[in-house]
Amino acid sequence: GAVVSQHPSRVICKSGTSVKIECRSLDFQATTMFWYRQFPKQSLMLMATSNEGSKATYEQGVEKDKFLINHASLTLSTLTVTSAHPEDSSFYICSGRQVSGYTFGSGTRLTVV
Amino acid sequence: RKEVEQDPGPFNVPEGATVAFNCTYSNSASQSFFWYRQDCRKEPKLLMSVYSSGNEDGRFTAQLNRASQYISLLIRDSKLSDSATYLCVVNIRGMNTGFQKLVFGTGTRLLVSP
């Protein structure tokens, strides 16, 4: 079946640094990729929707200058958390949409210290 | 009001029990409905889609009531391996973006014990 490969699975970074998370669709072309964030004991919250070759569309309250999304090809989308702070520590997960539904990456657990 | 509301639980049941989860959604324009399962620190995985006519997949039965904006999931003969968080998910068209998107409930935690 369709697979979205997400890396890294876990990252610890220092406050003020930037972290890049990659999601690759391995056997389908993900023209649309969704980026979610999940805090402990909370639901997945959509951060932004990216379409290949165009700017991402961000949900209300999500800072686009802080969470940079690039979707330069049909198989790769990246999320960069810039100037990370401890409150950005969370579980970040991507999802590619295809005709048959949505395929999720395995998630990235970010800890900012 | 949250777009998708669920009782967070946890539901503690013995093996073999039948357990039911409920969910309500607020957007009457919601287009499709799903139950996902999420294990601790893992990505959500699709359990089943939900239709107005009701649908069954082995021990799992899902039901949708569009008039009441209510979704249910019934698990029969619970197994230890059913222990997980069950997410009620609705597909809607985003107000800001115009794109279709999935909106997740907070999930209901199920613990099946021997």
mmCIF file of N, CA and C in Angstrom, chain B residues 23-81:
data_model
loop_
_atom_site.group_PDB
_atom_site.id
_atom_site.type_symbol
_atom_site.label_atom_id
_atom_site.label_comp_id
_atom_site.label_asym_id
_atom_site.label_seq_id
_atom_site.Cartn_x
_atom_site.Cartn_y
_atom_site.Cartn_z
ATOM 1 N N CYS B 23 -19.344 9.884 19.320
ATOM 2 C CA CYS B 23 -18.660 11.083 18.840
ATOM 3 C C CYS B 23 -19.726 12.004 18.247
ATOM 4 N N THR B 24 -19.573 13.296 18.460
ATOM 5 C CA THR B 24 -20.457 14.251 17.794
ATOM 6 C C THR B 24 -19.613 15.256 17.036
ATOM 7 N N TYR B 25 -20.163 15.769 15.949
ATOM 8 C CA TYR B 25 -19.444 16.766 15.164
ATOM 9 C C TYR B 25 -20.353 17.965 14.946
ATOM 10 N N SER B 26 -19.734 19.121 14.765
ATOM 11 C CA SER B 26 -20.526 20.352 14.747
ATOM 12 C C SER B 26 -20.801 20.888 13.338
ATOM 13 N N ASN B 27 -19.990 20.482 12.370
ATOM 14 C CA ASN B 27 -20.128 21.036 11.029
ATOM 15 C C ASN B 27 -21.073 20.183 10.192
ATOM 16 N N SER B 28 -22.252 20.708 9.927
ATOM 17 C CA SER B 28 -23.249 19.927 9.192
ATOM 18 C C SER B 28 -22.855 19.680 7.741
ATOM 19 N N ALA B 29 -21.840 20.419 7.275
ATOM 20 C CA ALA B 29 -21.374 20.223 5.900
ATOM 21 C C ALA B 29 -20.284 19.167 5.814
ATOM 22 N N SER B 30 -20.023 18.481 6.906
ATOM 23 C CA SER B 30 -19.008 17.423 6.912
ATOM 24 C C SER B 30 -19.341 16.389 5.853
ATOM 25 N N GLN B 31 -18.292 15.930 5.188
ATOM 26 C CA GLN B 31 -18.539 15.131 3.996
ATOM 27 C C GLN B 31 -18.292 13.645 4.178
ATOM 28 N N SER B 32 -17.325 13.305 4.964
ATOM 29 C CA SER B 32 -17.052 11.882 5.180
ATOM 30 C C SER B 32 -16.495 11.689 6.582
ATOM 31 N N PHE B 33 -16.578 10.451 7.034
ATOM 32 C CA PHE B 33 -16.369 10.171 8.450
ATOM 33 C C PHE B 33 -15.576 8.887 8.616
ATOM 34 N N PHE B 34 -14.735 8.890 9.650
ATOM 35 C CA PHE B 34 -13.841 7.744 9.825
ATOM 36 C C PHE B 34 -13.602 7.493 11.306
ATOM 37 N N TRP B 35 -13.208 6.284 11.604
ATOM 38 C CA TRP B 35 -12.594 5.958 12.883
ATOM 39 C C TRP B 35 -11.153 5.556 12.601
ATOM 40 N N TYR B 36 -10.240 6.177 13.344
ATOM 41 C CA TYR B 36 -8.834 5.825 13.288
ATOM 42 C C TYR B 36 -8.434 5.255 14.641
ATOM 43 N N ARG B 37 -7.390 4.469 14.610
ATOM 44 C CA ARG B 37 -6.819 3.936 15.840
ATOM 45 C C ARG B 37 -5.402 4.506 15.966
ATOM 46 N N GLN B 38 -5.064 4.949 17.185
ATOM 47 C CA GLN B 38 -3.705 5.451 17.415
ATOM 48 C C GLN B 38 -3.118 4.767 18.641
ATOM 49 N N ASP B 39 -2.008 4.105 18.438
ATOM 50 C CA ASP B 39 -1.273 3.519 19.549
ATOM 51 C C ASP B 39 -0.315 4.579 20.092
ATOM 52 N N CYS B 40 0.109 4.380 21.324
ATOM 53 C CA CYS B 40 0.925 5.381 22.007
ATOM 54 C C CYS B 40 2.157 5.758 21.191
ATOM 55 N N ARG B 41 2.322 7.053 20.953
ATOM 56 C CA ARG B 41 3.499 7.587 20.262
ATOM 57 C C ARG B 41 3.639 7.078 18.825
ATOM 58 N N LYS B 42 2.507 6.730 18.236
ATOM 59 C CA LYS B 42 2.536 6.263 16.847
ATOM 60 C C LYS B 42 1.583 7.108 16.007
ATOM 61 N N GLU B 43 1.668 6.920 14.679
ATOM 62 C CA GLU B 43 0.764 7.631 13.800
ATOM 63 C C GLU B 43 -0.624 6.986 13.830
ATOM 64 N N PRO B 44 -1.673 7.747 13.528
ATOM 65 C CA PRO B 44 -3.009 7.152 13.464
ATOM 66 C C PRO B 44 -3.141 6.248 12.247
ATOM 67 N N LYS B 45 -3.916 5.184 12.425
ATOM 68 C CA LYS B 45 -4.150 4.260 11.315
ATOM 69 C C LYS B 45 -5.651 4.099 11.108
ATOM 70 N N LEU B 46 -6.054 4.109 9.854
ATOM 71 C CA LEU B 46 -7.468 4.014 9.529
ATOM 72 C C LEU B 46 -8.026 2.675 9.990
ATOM 73 N N LEU B 47 -9.078 2.747 10.793
ATOM 74 C CA LEU B 47 -9.786 1.547 11.237
ATOM 75 C C LEU B 47 -10.923 1.245 10.258
ATOM 76 N N MET B 48 -11.754 2.231 10.038
ATOM 77 C CA MET B 48 -12.845 2.043 9.083
ATOM 78 C C MET B 48 -13.502 3.369 8.752
ATOM 79 N N SER B 49 -14.083 3.415 7.567
ATOM 80 C CA SER B 49 -14.922 4.546 7.193
ATOM 81 C C SER B 49 -16.301 4.321 7.801
ATOM 82 N N VAL B 50 -17.075 5.391 7.886
ATOM 83 C CA VAL B 50 -18.391 5.307 8.514
ATOM 84 C C VAL B 50 -19.441 5.799 7.532
ATOM 85 N N TYR B 51 -20.488 5.003 7.367
ATOM 86 C CA TYR B 51 -21.549 5.342 6.426
ATOM 87 C C TYR B 51 -22.889 5.382 7.139
ATOM 88 N N SER B 52 -23.823 6.141 6.536
ATOM 89 C CA SER B 52 -25.149 6.273 7.143
ATOM 90 C C SER B 52 -25.866 4.928 7.255
ATOM 91 N N SER B 53 -25.566 4.047 6.344
ATOM 92 C CA SER B 53 -26.228 2.742 6.364
ATOM 93 C C SER B 53 -25.630 1.825 7.422
ATOM 94 N N GLY B 54 -24.549 2.281 8.035
ATOM 95 C CA GLY B 54 -23.859 1.443 9.013
ATOM 96 C C GLY B 54 -22.959 0.458 8.304
ATOM 97 N N ASN B 55 -21.834 0.181 8.881
ATOM 98 C CA ASN B 55 -20.952 -0.801 8.271
ATOM 99 C C ASN B 55 -20.209 -1.584 9.337
ATOM 100 N N GLU B 56 -19.883 -2.794 8.954
ATOM 101 C CA GLU B 56 -19.289 -3.731 9.895
ATOM 102 C C GLU B 56 -18.010 -4.305 9.296
ATOM 103 N N ASP B 57 -17.017 -4.465 10.158
ATOM 104 C CA ASP B 57 -15.770 -5.087 9.715
ATOM 105 C C ASP B 57 -15.312 -6.014 10.830
ATOM 106 N N GLY B 58 -15.682 -7.276 10.731
ATOM 107 C CA GLY B 58 -15.346 -8.223 11.791
ATOM 108 C C GLY B 58 -16.034 -7.856 13.089
ATOM 109 N N ARG B 59 -15.253 -7.598 14.119
ATOM 110 C CA ARG B 59 -15.816 -7.273 15.439
ATOM 111 C C ARG B 59 -16.190 -5.796 15.585
ATOM 112 N N PHE B 60 -15.933 -5.025 14.564
ATOM 113 C CA PHE B 60 -16.145 -3.575 14.622
ATOM 114 C C PHE B 60 -17.365 -3.163 13.787
ATOM 115 N N THR B 61 -18.219 -2.352 14.405
ATOM 116 C CA THR B 61 -19.387 -1.819 13.697
ATOM 117 C C THR B 61 -19.434 -0.316 13.887
ATOM 118 N N ALA B 62 -19.564 0.393 12.779
ATOM 119 C CA ALA B 62 -19.628 1.854 12.839
ATOM 120 C C ALA B 62 -20.975 2.318 12.317
ATOM 121 N N GLN B 63 -21.434 3.431 12.879
ATOM 122 C CA GLN B 63 -22.744 3.965 12.483
ATOM 123 C C GLN B 63 -22.658 5.489 12.430
ATOM 124 N N LEU B 64 -23.374 6.055 11.481
ATOM 125 C CA LEU B 64 -23.435 7.506 11.324
ATOM 126 C C LEU B 64 -24.887 7.944 11.339
ATOM 127 N N ASN B 65 -25.183 8.972 12.117
ATOM 128 C CA ASN B 65 -26.507 9.584 12.100
ATOM 129 C C ASN B 65 -26.325 11.041 11.711
ATOM 130 N N ARG B 66 -26.575 11.349 10.447
ATOM 131 C CA ARG B 66 -26.330 12.714 9.949
ATOM 132 C C ARG B 66 -27.265 13.721 10.594
ATOM 133 N N ALA B 67 -28.499 13.310 10.848
ATOM 134 C CA ALA B 67 -29.469 14.250 11.432
ATOM 135 C C ALA B 67 -29.016 14.704 12.816
ATOM 136 N N SER B 68 -28.478 13.783 13.594
ATOM 137 C CA SER B 68 -28.017 14.098 14.949
ATOM 138 C C SER B 68 -26.538 14.476 14.983
ATOM 139 N N GLN B 69 -25.853 14.337 13.843
ATOM 140 C CA GLN B 69 -24.411 14.631 13.753
ATOM 141 C C GLN B 69 -23.667 13.807 14.796
ATOM 142 N N TYR B 70 -23.904 12.532 14.716
ATOM 143 C CA TYR B 70 -23.435 11.590 15.725
ATOM 144 C C TYR B 70 -22.837 10.368 15.037
ATOM 145 N N ILE B 71 -21.704 9.923 15.563
ATOM 146 C CA ILE B 71 -21.002 8.766 15.003
ATOM 147 C C ILE B 71 -20.711 7.802 16.142
ATOM 148 N N SER B 72 -20.805 6.529 15.859
ATOM 149 C CA SER B 72 -20.524 5.549 16.917
ATOM 150 C C SER B 72 -19.610 4.443 16.396
ATOM 151 N N LEU B 73 -18.955 3.807 17.355
ATOM 152 C CA LEU B 73 -18.124 2.638 17.051
ATOM 153 C C LEU B 73 -18.393 1.603 18.132
ATOM 154 N N LEU B 74 -18.714 0.391 17.697
ATOM 155 C CA LEU B 74 -18.960 -0.715 18.619
ATOM 156 C C LEU B 74 -17.887 -1.770 18.406
ATOM 157 N N ILE B 75 -17.269 -2.179 19.494
ATOM 158 C CA ILE B 75 -16.276 -3.255 19.422
ATOM 159 C C ILE B 75 -16.809 -4.433 20.227
ATOM 160 N N ARG B 76 -16.955 -5.556 19.557
ATOM 161 C CA ARG B 76 -17.434 -6.770 20.238
ATOM 162 C C ARG B 76 -16.253 -7.668 20.573
ATOM 163 N N ASP B 77 -16.437 -8.490 21.617
ATOM 164 C CA ASP B 77 -15.421 -9.485 21.967
ATOM 165 C C ASP B 77 -14.027 -8.850 22.041
ATOM 166 N N SER B 78 -13.891 -7.854 22.889
ATOM 167 C CA SER B 78 -12.639 -7.088 22.981
ATOM 168 C C SER B 78 -11.433 -7.995 23.201
ATOM 169 N N LYS B 79 -10.358 -7.652 22.531
ATOM 170 C CA LYS B 79 -9.072 -8.348 22.687
ATOM 171 C C LYS B 79 -8.084 -7.409 23.380
ATOM 172 N N LEU B 80 -7.063 -7.994 23.988
ATOM 173 C CA LEU B 80 -6.013 -7.181 24.607
ATOM 174 C C LEU B 80 -5.403 -6.224 23.583
ATOM 175 N N SER B 81 -5.283 -6.718 22.352
ATOM 176 C CA SER B 81 -4.658 -5.917 21.299
ATOM 177 C C SER B 81 -5.525 -4.744 20.834
#
